[in-house]
Amino acid sequence: MRKVQFTETVLRDANQSLIATRLPYSKFEPILETMDKAGFYSAEVWGGATFDVCLRYLQEDPWDRLRKIRAKMPNTKLQMLLRGQNILGYKHYPDDVVRKFVEYSVKNGIDIIRIFDALNDVRNLEVAIDETNKQGAHASGTICFTTSPVHTLEKNVQMVKDLKSMGVQSICIKDMAGIMGPKEAYDLSAAIKDAVPELPLVIHTHCTTGLAFMTCLKAVEAGADVLDTAISPMSGGTAQPATETLAYALRHLGYEVDLDDKVLIKMADFFKGVRADFLKDGTLDPISMATDTQCLNYQIPGGMLSNLISQLKMMNAIDKLDEALAETPKVRADLGYPPLVTPTSQMVGSQAVQNVLAGERYKVVGKEIKAYCRGEYGRTPAPIDPDIQKKILGDTPLVEGRFADSLEPEFEKTKKELAGVAKSDEDVLSYIAFPQVAMAFFKDREAGFPKKEAPKAAAPAPKKAEPAPLPTWQGHVYYANVPAPVISGYTARPIEPFAATYQPPHLVMGNREDCTGTFTVTIDGKPYQVSVEKADGPAAPVAAAPVAAAPVAAAPVAAPVAAPAPAAAPAPAAAPAHAAAPAAVSAGETAVNSPMPGNVFKVECKVGQQVNAGDVLVVLEAMKMEIEVSAPVAGTVKSVSATVGSTVNTDDLLVVLG
Ligand code: CO
């Protein structure tokens, strides 16, 4: 009787695919000791987006999370997902950083590292595999499954042989989009088992298109040894097929399955509660749980689909979803058929969104796409469309050879720079992976995560009858979901992206003319009294009262608050009107506006500075990408409205050139 084993993904991939990785440690801690007894081949608990989300949204140290899971699950192999030379981010890191990251992952409790490269360029896997072996952990070499005119069975088998010679201990077929059908799974699994029979073969897929159960069964028939599954309440849709269902079916078919059914029942009961909570607060969108066969055409991975939906919602452009989905395969073909997996999935997805929202293809291009076109991410499966490459790159030279070879070691240097701030080597790695987010996290941690504390103003009422004044919040106000008329006591949930770096927090309120009056909003448990007036004039409030210069708590009550022209403008939210230049710009001046909603990541110009056409003025962070906003004409910088960390909407004024 042949044995089939299971990797449980509920804490990583199912969490990431269904609820954008928002599961905090405290919420799943009670089930860990039970999970440890289920008999899983491994539990995938770390890597992927968990790291970023812990730091950015959950106020959790990801390393600490890993250590805690390790302590509660001593008998189960803990697994993580690593993007080869990209580690967990979207760019290439130097080899010393890759090695340190692997070393500390293993030191903190990881047993199996599944290592992949978005382009299946094995040169990008070499260092991570080598270091995993040096650390005594298990390196699982991964093929990103995709279909295209250039992806053939022979090519995949050749890659498996390359991986074996690099020293991997297992092979994983990673079908991140749920597009691998039963026949493809059978043929590919059989070919791989034929080429490297001694290596366990793991199948990773998603239920997005509804193929997953059939795909898993046929892969097992062809010799696959391990299946990635998720406990039933967190399975299906953009996540993995259900653990219990596959265990049941495989046993009936005569395979040996060493899972403890009683434990699985306890886990399922527990995660039913978790699912209910996330459905209730809107984090779990029922769309993500449905079967969507369009993905067979669009090849959108689970995590990417739920991200695309939430990003478009944030831009008030969810009606553009179909258009963005249709644009995605076109962008992919232009870029040489990269498999769609992080980071290429984000890059292709956000480029498709930008092509649709900007009304012109490749008018707005993220920094990452530029780097990709230069060859920084590795060899593309097919050549990039030369005309598009030219439009994106201009005269920028291409990269020769392996990009990481050109990178200077970074770890020790960064460690010195962070002396006094980083408390450990793990902190240094967090910082290297996500500098801004990690720095904000360190500051919050130093301050005891102040945003989560009960606000002083909310303490029991003072002796006098007069209630204590609430702190006044000044800022750029626009929020799509505030009902009108706004009344006191409304609690608003900040819209993503909302990082701790913003001081004061930017409540997003707008797209309605009638959001005026005085009211109280609660942000992260802190009430702020806010008065909002209609803006008659130009974008003065934003420019005149830059956030950084007006700390929240300092001001007494009832200071006039933002009602910034751009955001409060009642233009139809879904159709970014690029024509409207803010009134603040006089004749002869040029307004440089935000091409899309996002956060100001860097301001690269100063008032008085001479700039040439094409010089980068501001860098935005949008859709997890860095978007450079360049000067359309040469001139002098007259004013800079953009402040680092602030939220901007489409057509918000960033810089005025004269
Ligand atoms: Co996945």
XYZ file of C-alpha atoms and ligand atoms in Angstrom:
659
model
C 0.000 0.000 0.000
C 1.585 3.253 -1.083
C 1.629 6.074 1.420
C 0.462 9.616 0.716
C 1.383 12.401 3.113
C 0.030 15.879 3.757
C 1.403 19.354 4.242
C -1.125 21.510 6.104
C -1.221 25.063 4.748
C -3.838 26.720 6.953
C -1.361 28.989 8.724
C 0.442 30.178 5.593
C -1.016 29.713 2.146
C -4.697 29.318 3.049
C -4.334 32.241 5.450
C -2.653 34.255 2.694
C -5.013 33.285 -0.118
C -8.315 33.683 1.707
C -7.765 36.407 4.281
C -4.737 38.297 2.974
C -2.593 36.743 5.766
C -4.440 38.623 8.510
C -4.516 35.742 10.994
C -2.729 36.961 14.136
C -0.754 34.532 16.258
C -3.061 34.995 19.219
C -5.968 33.744 17.152
C -4.442 30.400 16.165
C -2.287 29.755 19.219
C -4.986 27.668 20.965
C -4.970 25.042 18.185
C -1.229 24.560 17.721
C -0.743 21.790 20.265
C -3.651 19.898 18.722
C -2.310 20.409 15.208
C 0.996 18.993 16.336
C -0.695 15.616 16.852
C -2.343 15.317 13.431
C 0.510 13.461 11.742
C 1.268 15.937 8.982
C 4.320 15.482 6.778
C 4.845 19.176 7.529
C 2.984 22.334 8.453
C 3.569 25.334 6.252
C 3.630 28.201 8.733
C 5.987 30.912 7.573
C 7.415 32.814 4.641
C 5.431 34.126 1.730
C 3.461 37.138 2.870
C 3.324 36.181 6.563
C 6.529 38.032 7.293
C 5.515 41.326 5.731
C 1.989 41.261 7.133
C 3.195 40.499 10.668
C 5.361 43.602 10.637
C 3.050 45.841 8.641
C -0.364 45.103 10.068
C -0.294 42.691 12.977
C 2.329 44.296 15.236
C 3.992 40.922 15.494
C 7.638 40.086 15.177
C 7.619 37.341 12.524
C 10.673 35.676 14.061
C 8.968 35.610 17.411
C 5.882 34.066 15.797
C 8.055 31.311 14.351
C 9.726 30.577 17.696
C 6.361 30.397 19.421
C 4.968 27.990 16.822
C 8.125 25.898 17.127
C 7.665 25.656 20.885
C 4.034 24.581 20.556
C 4.651 22.106 17.722
C 7.771 20.136 18.611
C 6.739 17.022 16.661
C 5.805 18.507 13.307
C 8.212 19.644 10.618
C 7.754 23.348 10.111
C 7.951 24.571 6.564
C 8.437 27.934 4.952
C 8.272 29.354 1.472
C 11.298 31.242 0.188
C 11.528 33.123 -3.068
C 15.124 32.152 -3.777
C 17.246 35.217 -4.350
C 14.199 37.456 -3.650
C 13.888 35.954 -0.128
C 10.472 37.366 0.835
C 10.548 40.597 -1.065
C 10.290 41.738 -4.616
C 13.895 42.414 -5.512
C 17.125 40.491 -5.587
C 19.276 40.419 -2.488
C 22.998 39.816 -2.298
C 24.146 36.293 -1.459
C 25.245 37.099 2.102
C 21.710 38.223 2.942
C 20.158 35.118 1.398
C 22.513 32.943 3.427
C 21.839 34.801 6.679
C 18.115 34.616 6.125
C 18.235 30.866 5.590
C 20.540 30.431 8.583
C 18.250 32.323 10.947
C 15.105 30.719 9.570
C 16.539 27.327 10.465
C 17.872 28.564 13.814
C 14.435 29.850 14.754
C 12.690 26.603 13.947
C 12.231 25.915 10.234
C 12.839 22.340 9.034
C 11.867 22.464 5.369
C 12.449 25.382 3.029
C 10.524 25.311 -0.212
C 12.608 27.379 -2.579
C 11.315 28.767 -5.836
C 12.137 31.377 -8.409
C 9.393 33.252 -10.153
C 11.101 32.768 -13.514
C 12.304 29.186 -12.840
C 15.841 30.463 -13.354
C 17.858 27.939 -11.315
C 20.729 30.391 -10.930
C 18.431 32.192 -8.488
C 17.928 29.052 -6.360
C 21.527 27.910 -6.022
C 22.619 29.923 -2.992
C 19.458 29.330 -0.956
C 19.610 25.565 -1.615
C 23.281 25.416 -0.726
C 22.795 27.290 2.545
C 19.728 25.228 3.512
C 21.833 22.100 3.142
C 24.679 23.666 5.133
C 22.269 24.447 7.953
C 21.116 20.827 8.024
C 17.587 21.592 6.871
C 15.608 20.126 3.988
C 15.694 22.052 0.704
C 12.672 21.439 -1.458
C 13.375 22.450 -5.043
C 10.379 23.963 -6.719
C 9.073 24.250 -10.244
C 6.595 27.051 -10.754
C 3.992 25.481 -12.979
C 2.691 27.549 -15.797
C 1.451 27.058 -19.295
C 2.614 29.020 -22.288
C 3.875 28.358 -25.777
C 7.395 28.121 -24.348
C 6.813 25.888 -21.289
C 7.274 22.236 -22.243
C 7.516 18.927 -20.361
C 11.147 18.566 -21.439
C 12.013 21.944 -20.002
C 10.451 21.003 -16.655
C 12.270 17.675 -16.502
C 15.551 19.400 -17.263
C 14.920 21.802 -14.402
C 14.259 18.910 -12.004
C 17.579 17.337 -12.968
C 19.325 20.656 -12.374
C 17.694 20.914 -8.960
C 18.797 17.413 -8.044
C 22.378 18.201 -8.916
C 22.131 21.254 -6.670
C 21.302 18.971 -3.739
C 17.563 19.314 -3.107
C 15.889 16.614 -1.005
C 12.479 16.804 -2.616
C 10.751 18.319 -5.623
C 7.619 20.421 -5.493
C 5.365 21.283 -8.396
C 3.983 24.628 -7.387
C 0.796 25.438 -9.226
C 0.215 28.824 -7.662
C -2.714 29.681 -9.920
C -4.685 26.458 -9.704
C -4.430 26.045 -13.455
C -2.777 22.615 -13.552
C -5.312 20.133 -14.808
C -5.418 16.423 -13.962
C -3.794 15.386 -17.233
C -0.958 17.878 -16.928
C -0.434 16.815 -13.322
C -0.323 13.161 -14.301
C 2.089 13.672 -17.187
C 4.393 16.005 -15.309
C 4.416 13.920 -12.111
C 5.137 10.750 -14.079
C 7.954 12.434 -15.978
C 9.484 13.806 -12.768
C 9.250 10.486 -10.910
C 10.852 8.875 -13.926
C 13.728 11.340 -13.928
C 14.359 11.446 -10.157
C 12.526 8.471 -8.569
C 14.442 8.802 -5.287
C 13.156 12.310 -4.507
C 9.740 12.740 -2.853
C 7.374 14.677 -5.086
C 5.098 17.292 -3.514
C 2.047 18.779 -5.235
C 0.982 22.317 -4.438
C -2.120 23.712 -6.063
C -5.091 25.979 -5.407
C -8.829 25.315 -5.777
C -9.453 28.549 -7.646
C -10.537 26.867 -10.874
C -12.059 23.778 -9.244
C -9.457 21.417 -10.689
C -7.470 20.794 -7.526
C -9.012 17.564 -6.214
C -8.786 15.887 -9.609
C -5.303 17.244 -10.110
C -4.127 15.891 -6.765
C -5.612 12.445 -7.408
C -4.030 12.095 -10.815
C -0.686 13.331 -9.496
C -0.834 10.681 -6.770
C -1.621 8.017 -9.376
C 1.484 9.098 -11.261
C 3.629 8.808 -8.123
C 3.319 12.028 -6.140
C 4.121 11.466 -2.467
C 2.922 14.571 -0.620
C -0.083 16.881 -1.125
C -0.533 20.424 0.131
C -3.981 20.729 1.692
C -5.846 23.035 4.086
C -8.185 22.061 6.901
C -11.711 22.169 5.464
C -13.123 25.471 6.822
C -10.137 27.319 5.375
C -9.972 25.301 2.164
C -11.344 25.700 -1.316
C -11.599 28.806 -3.457
C -8.263 30.508 -3.739
C -6.817 28.211 -1.036
C -5.862 24.522 -1.093
C -8.196 21.514 -1.329
C -9.532 20.206 1.973
C -7.282 17.952 4.003
C -10.071 15.698 5.261
C -11.655 15.213 1.847
C -8.460 14.074 0.168
C -7.522 11.875 3.122
C -10.929 10.189 2.887
C -10.812 9.676 -0.873
C -7.256 8.372 -0.904
C -7.950 5.845 1.833
C -10.914 4.562 -0.150
C -8.653 4.193 -3.153
C -6.301 2.035 -1.124
C -3.545 4.478 -0.190
C -2.106 4.657 3.292
C -2.896 7.955 5.030
C -1.431 8.456 8.505
C -3.564 11.346 9.686
C -5.484 11.319 12.977
C -9.118 11.995 12.038
C -10.072 13.031 15.584
C -7.438 15.729 15.505
C -8.643 16.899 12.101
C -12.192 17.231 13.487
C -10.918 19.397 16.354
C -8.971 21.532 13.932
C -11.980 21.927 11.655
C -14.196 22.994 14.570
C -11.636 25.538 15.610
C -11.163 27.031 12.155
C -14.914 27.244 11.558
C -14.904 29.903 14.263
C -11.954 31.659 12.690
C -13.652 31.672 9.303
C -16.863 33.070 10.786
C -14.979 35.955 12.398
C -13.226 36.930 9.184
C -16.407 36.667 7.155
C -18.093 38.936 9.646
C -15.484 41.675 9.565
C -15.232 41.535 5.789
C -11.642 40.320 5.590
C -12.808 37.082 4.042
C -14.551 37.964 0.822
C -16.919 35.219 -0.314
C -15.611 35.779 -3.864
C -12.317 34.229 -2.756
C -14.083 31.049 -1.684
C -15.922 30.480 -4.946
C -14.792 28.547 -7.976
C -13.688 30.801 -10.780
C -12.887 29.100 -14.043
C -11.813 32.377 -15.621
C -8.466 31.744 -13.994
C -7.891 29.039 -16.581
C -7.519 31.900 -19.042
C -6.111 34.560 -16.769
C -3.711 32.455 -14.685
C -4.203 34.562 -11.596
C -2.800 32.910 -8.467
C -4.956 32.795 -5.345
C -3.090 35.430 -3.401
C -2.929 37.679 -6.427
C -6.642 37.457 -7.117
C -7.645 38.425 -3.577
C -5.029 41.193 -3.603
C -6.250 42.481 -6.940
C -9.806 42.591 -5.640
C -8.826 44.430 -2.462
C -6.533 46.862 -4.311
C -9.210 47.706 -6.852
C -11.745 48.185 -4.052
C -9.348 50.575 -2.385
C -9.131 52.581 -5.595
C -12.885 52.552 -5.972
C -12.340 50.762 -9.235
C -13.691 47.286 -8.549
C -15.806 47.699 -11.678
C -12.517 47.499 -13.585
C -11.815 43.961 -12.351
C -12.828 42.274 -15.591
C -10.766 44.690 -17.631
C -7.749 44.207 -15.383
C -8.142 40.431 -15.576
C -8.324 40.577 -19.370
C -5.262 42.799 -19.574
C -3.199 40.482 -17.365
C -2.430 37.732 -19.941
C -1.551 40.398 -22.508
C 0.985 41.950 -20.152
C 2.323 38.494 -19.406
C 2.870 37.718 -23.085
C 4.554 41.112 -23.581
C 6.938 40.284 -20.739
C 8.029 36.874 -22.051
C 5.513 34.589 -20.290
C 6.786 34.719 -16.717
C 4.938 32.284 -14.419
C 2.561 34.339 -12.289
C 3.836 34.016 -8.772
C 5.139 36.568 -6.301
C 6.811 38.830 -7.224
C 6.021 38.525 -10.941
C 2.312 38.080 -10.167
C 2.231 41.445 -8.372
C 4.279 43.046 -11.106
C 2.152 41.764 -13.965
C -1.074 42.384 -12.010
C -0.259 45.932 -11.016
C 0.991 46.696 -14.536
C -2.300 45.402 -15.921
C -4.206 47.618 -13.456
C -2.053 50.602 -14.361
C -2.537 49.982 -18.075
C -6.303 49.927 -17.535
C -6.542 52.874 -15.135
C -4.118 55.106 -17.018
C -5.921 54.543 -20.298
C -2.606 53.961 -22.074
C -0.532 50.795 -21.921
C 2.843 51.178 -20.160
C 2.324 54.887 -19.549
C 2.862 54.303 -15.835
C 5.516 51.691 -15.136
C 6.693 50.534 -11.705
C 10.330 50.401 -10.745
C 10.132 46.617 -10.443
C 8.889 46.212 -14.008
C 11.787 48.361 -15.180
C 14.193 46.147 -13.261
C 12.544 43.057 -14.714
C 12.932 44.410 -18.240
C 16.614 45.053 -17.574
C 17.065 41.395 -16.577
C 17.530 41.918 -12.851
C 15.113 39.108 -12.020
C 16.782 36.556 -14.271
C 16.200 35.033 -17.651
C 12.649 35.385 -18.914
C 11.121 32.215 -20.390
C 10.670 33.961 -23.753
C 12.095 37.279 -24.940
C 10.320 40.456 -23.841
C 8.460 42.268 -26.624
C 11.242 44.530 -27.961
C 9.013 47.550 -28.601
C 7.603 47.460 -25.097
C 11.042 46.873 -23.617
C 12.239 49.946 -25.478
C 9.262 52.038 -24.310
C 9.883 51.022 -20.703
C 13.676 51.208 -20.626
C 14.670 53.870 -23.106
C 18.444 53.641 -23.291
C 18.990 51.895 -19.943
C 21.464 49.034 -20.451
C 20.529 45.382 -19.874
C 22.012 43.181 -17.145
C 24.535 40.541 -18.225
C 24.807 37.270 -16.261
C 23.412 36.613 -12.771
C 22.248 39.863 -11.247
C 23.085 38.944 -7.637
C 26.757 38.677 -8.615
C 26.766 42.431 -9.063
C 25.406 43.141 -5.571
C 27.643 44.148 -2.672
C 27.282 42.246 0.618
C 24.716 44.020 2.734
C 24.210 42.296 6.063
C 27.179 43.528 8.135
C 26.918 47.017 6.724
C 23.227 47.268 7.577
C 23.841 45.799 11.008
C 26.272 48.636 11.765
C 23.816 51.220 10.486
C 21.118 49.840 12.734
C 23.224 49.777 15.895
C 20.944 50.683 18.779
C 17.796 50.185 16.739
C 17.986 46.520 15.812
C 17.875 44.267 18.842
C 19.063 41.161 17.037
C 20.398 39.833 13.752
C 16.809 38.839 13.010
C 15.816 42.511 13.288
C 18.528 43.372 10.784
C 17.086 40.825 8.371
C 13.569 42.182 8.889
C 14.896 45.608 8.074
C 16.733 44.459 4.957
C 13.593 42.686 3.761
C 11.162 45.555 4.479
C 13.063 48.703 5.519
C 10.235 51.195 6.022
C 7.813 48.727 7.506
C 10.416 47.219 9.823
C 11.573 50.632 11.033
C 8.015 51.632 11.872
C 7.602 48.316 13.631
C 10.770 48.841 15.702
C 9.565 52.284 16.768
C 6.148 50.986 17.721
C 7.703 48.105 19.574
C 9.980 50.504 21.463
C 6.914 52.510 22.460
C 5.020 49.391 23.478
C 2.740 49.484 20.421
C 1.021 52.685 21.521
C -1.674 52.532 18.871
C -3.226 49.539 20.509
C -3.425 51.085 23.960
C -6.660 52.464 25.242
C -6.629 56.190 24.581
C -6.266 58.496 27.525
C -9.169 60.557 26.339
C -11.404 57.573 26.655
C -10.621 57.140 30.361
C -13.470 57.608 32.856
C -14.943 61.072 32.675
C -13.257 63.719 34.813
C -14.983 65.039 37.927
C -16.326 68.119 36.231
C -19.406 67.639 34.163
C -17.619 68.946 31.106
C -16.244 65.956 29.184
C -12.552 65.946 28.459
C -11.829 67.314 25.027
C -10.876 64.713 22.531
C -7.634 65.161 20.702
C -8.114 66.850 17.432
C -7.013 65.108 14.383
C -5.718 67.012 11.442
C -5.023 65.373 8.233
C -5.945 64.511 4.806
C -9.454 63.171 5.012
C -11.046 60.972 2.467
C -12.859 57.759 2.993
C -15.195 56.030 0.672
C -17.366 54.276 3.182
C -18.402 56.969 5.630
C -22.152 57.369 5.534
C -23.549 60.835 5.177
C -24.575 62.805 7.048
C -21.735 61.882 9.310
C -22.656 61.655 12.941
C -20.645 61.533 16.119
C -19.425 58.162 17.232
C -18.724 56.703 13.867
C -15.955 54.162 13.897
C -13.930 54.007 10.754
C -11.615 51.257 9.765
C -8.518 52.606 8.046
C -8.214 51.397 4.516
C -5.079 49.625 3.435
C -2.322 50.319 2.983
C -2.134 51.700 6.476
C 1.254 51.400 8.064
C 2.384 52.605 11.419
C 4.627 55.129 9.730
C 1.818 57.600 9.225
C 1.672 60.292 11.836
C -1.118 61.108 12.213
C -3.017 58.257 10.751
C -4.694 59.107 7.541
C -8.308 58.382 7.775
C -9.609 58.072 4.298
C -12.882 59.817 3.723
C -14.242 61.261 0.597
C -15.911 60.863 -2.702
C -18.954 62.411 -1.111
C -19.729 66.072 -1.071
C -21.788 65.902 2.060
C -19.208 64.588 4.511
C -19.160 67.803 6.491
C -19.622 68.558 10.165
C -17.926 67.589 13.391
C -17.706 63.998 14.406
C -15.590 61.491 16.178
C -13.654 58.812 14.445
C -11.851 56.002 16.128
C -8.609 54.851 14.646
C -6.923 51.899 16.253
C -8.932 52.446 19.413
C -8.113 56.146 19.692
C -10.962 58.614 19.277
C -10.318 61.780 17.324
C -12.672 64.666 17.001
C -12.762 65.720 13.413
C -14.454 68.561 11.727
C -14.705 68.450 8.011
C -15.631 71.349 5.827
C -16.163 71.583 2.165
C -13.125 72.810 0.372
C -13.958 75.696 -1.895
C -10.461 76.592 -2.834
C -7.402 74.800 -4.053
C -5.588 71.954 -2.393
C -4.341 74.286 0.297
C -5.117 72.157 3.341
C -2.820 69.424 2.247
C -0.004 71.660 1.223
C -0.359 74.217 4.001
C -0.608 71.780 6.840
C 1.739 68.994 5.980
C 1.162 66.081 8.229
C 4.642 65.877 9.602
C 4.511 69.452 10.820
C 1.254 69.078 12.652
C 1.436 66.274 15.145
C -1.991 65.137 16.147
C -2.130 65.074 19.837
C -0.555 68.452 20.339
C -3.454 70.450 19.038
C -6.405 71.281 21.243
C -9.925 70.762 20.051
C -11.566 71.993 16.930
C -8.734 73.111 14.798
C -9.926 73.348 11.270
C -9.490 70.067 9.679
C -8.725 68.926 6.279
C -11.215 68.836 3.583
C -8.752 68.667 0.820
C -9.918 69.619 -2.571
C -8.616 66.671 -4.520
C -10.047 63.999 -2.297
C -13.302 65.637 -1.427
C -13.972 66.455 -5.022
C -17.073 64.518 -5.855
C -15.807 63.258 -9.169
C -17.133 59.798 -9.915
C -14.850 57.661 -7.875
C -14.338 54.893 -10.341
C -13.158 57.046 -13.188
C -9.942 58.823 -12.354
C -10.175 62.074 -14.244
C -6.681 62.863 -15.325
C -7.635 66.133 -16.939
C -8.370 68.143 -13.829
C -5.286 69.982 -12.672
C -5.661 71.534 -9.240
C -6.499 75.218 -9.188
C -3.339 75.984 -7.181
C -1.294 75.932 -10.330
C -0.932 79.286 -12.064
C -0.317 79.928 -15.707
C 3.109 78.778 -16.802
C 3.354 76.236 -14.025
C 3.021 72.504 -14.370
C 1.233 70.383 -11.810
C 2.642 66.925 -11.274
C -0.199 64.813 -9.953
C -0.367 61.346 -8.567
C -1.077 58.873 -11.374
C -2.795 56.484 -8.979
C -3.780 56.030 -5.352
C -0.969 55.017 -3.043
C 1.439 56.191 -0.383
C 4.282 58.612 -0.780
C 7.353 56.463 -0.298
C 10.095 58.978 -1.125
C 10.264 62.629 -2.080
C 13.265 63.127 -4.314
C 13.105 66.865 -5.007
C 13.285 70.136 -3.066
C 11.745 73.544 -3.598
C 14.035 75.608 -5.785
C 15.701 72.615 -7.382
C 16.209 72.539 -11.136
C 14.952 69.349 -12.722
C 15.078 67.893 -16.189
C 12.220 66.177 -17.926
C 12.230 62.562 -16.790
C 13.886 63.196 -13.406
C 12.214 61.295 -10.607
C 10.379 63.695 -8.290
C 8.405 61.405 -6.032
C 8.265 57.652 -5.513
C 4.885 56.209 -4.623
C 4.173 52.836 -3.169
C 1.053 51.424 -4.759
C -0.158 47.881 -5.187
C 2.980 46.766 -3.346
C 5.114 48.299 -6.101
C 7.267 51.368 -6.183
C 5.981 53.796 -8.791
C 8.286 56.597 -9.875
C 6.630 59.901 -10.728
C 8.873 61.854 -13.055
C 8.962 65.467 -14.200
C 7.013 65.785 -17.440
C 8.978 68.918 -18.363
C 12.177 70.610 -17.267
C 11.812 73.413 -14.735
C 12.214 74.619 -11.179
C 10.413 72.967 -8.287
C 7.975 75.624 -7.020
C 6.303 73.620 -4.303
C 6.179 70.099 -2.960
C 2.873 68.909 -1.548
C 3.830 65.283 -1.164
C 5.039 64.248 2.278
C 6.628 60.906 2.982
C 4.143 58.477 4.432
C 1.046 60.330 3.320
C -1.746 58.764 1.349
C -2.535 60.165 -2.065
C -5.365 59.585 -4.452
C -5.422 59.730 -8.224
C -4.726 63.305 -9.375
C -3.681 64.603 -5.968
C -1.088 67.305 -6.393
C 2.443 66.141 -5.623
C 4.764 68.803 -7.009
C 4.438 72.074 -8.901
C 7.066 72.906 -11.491
C 7.584 76.383 -12.899
Co 0.197 28.724 -3.129
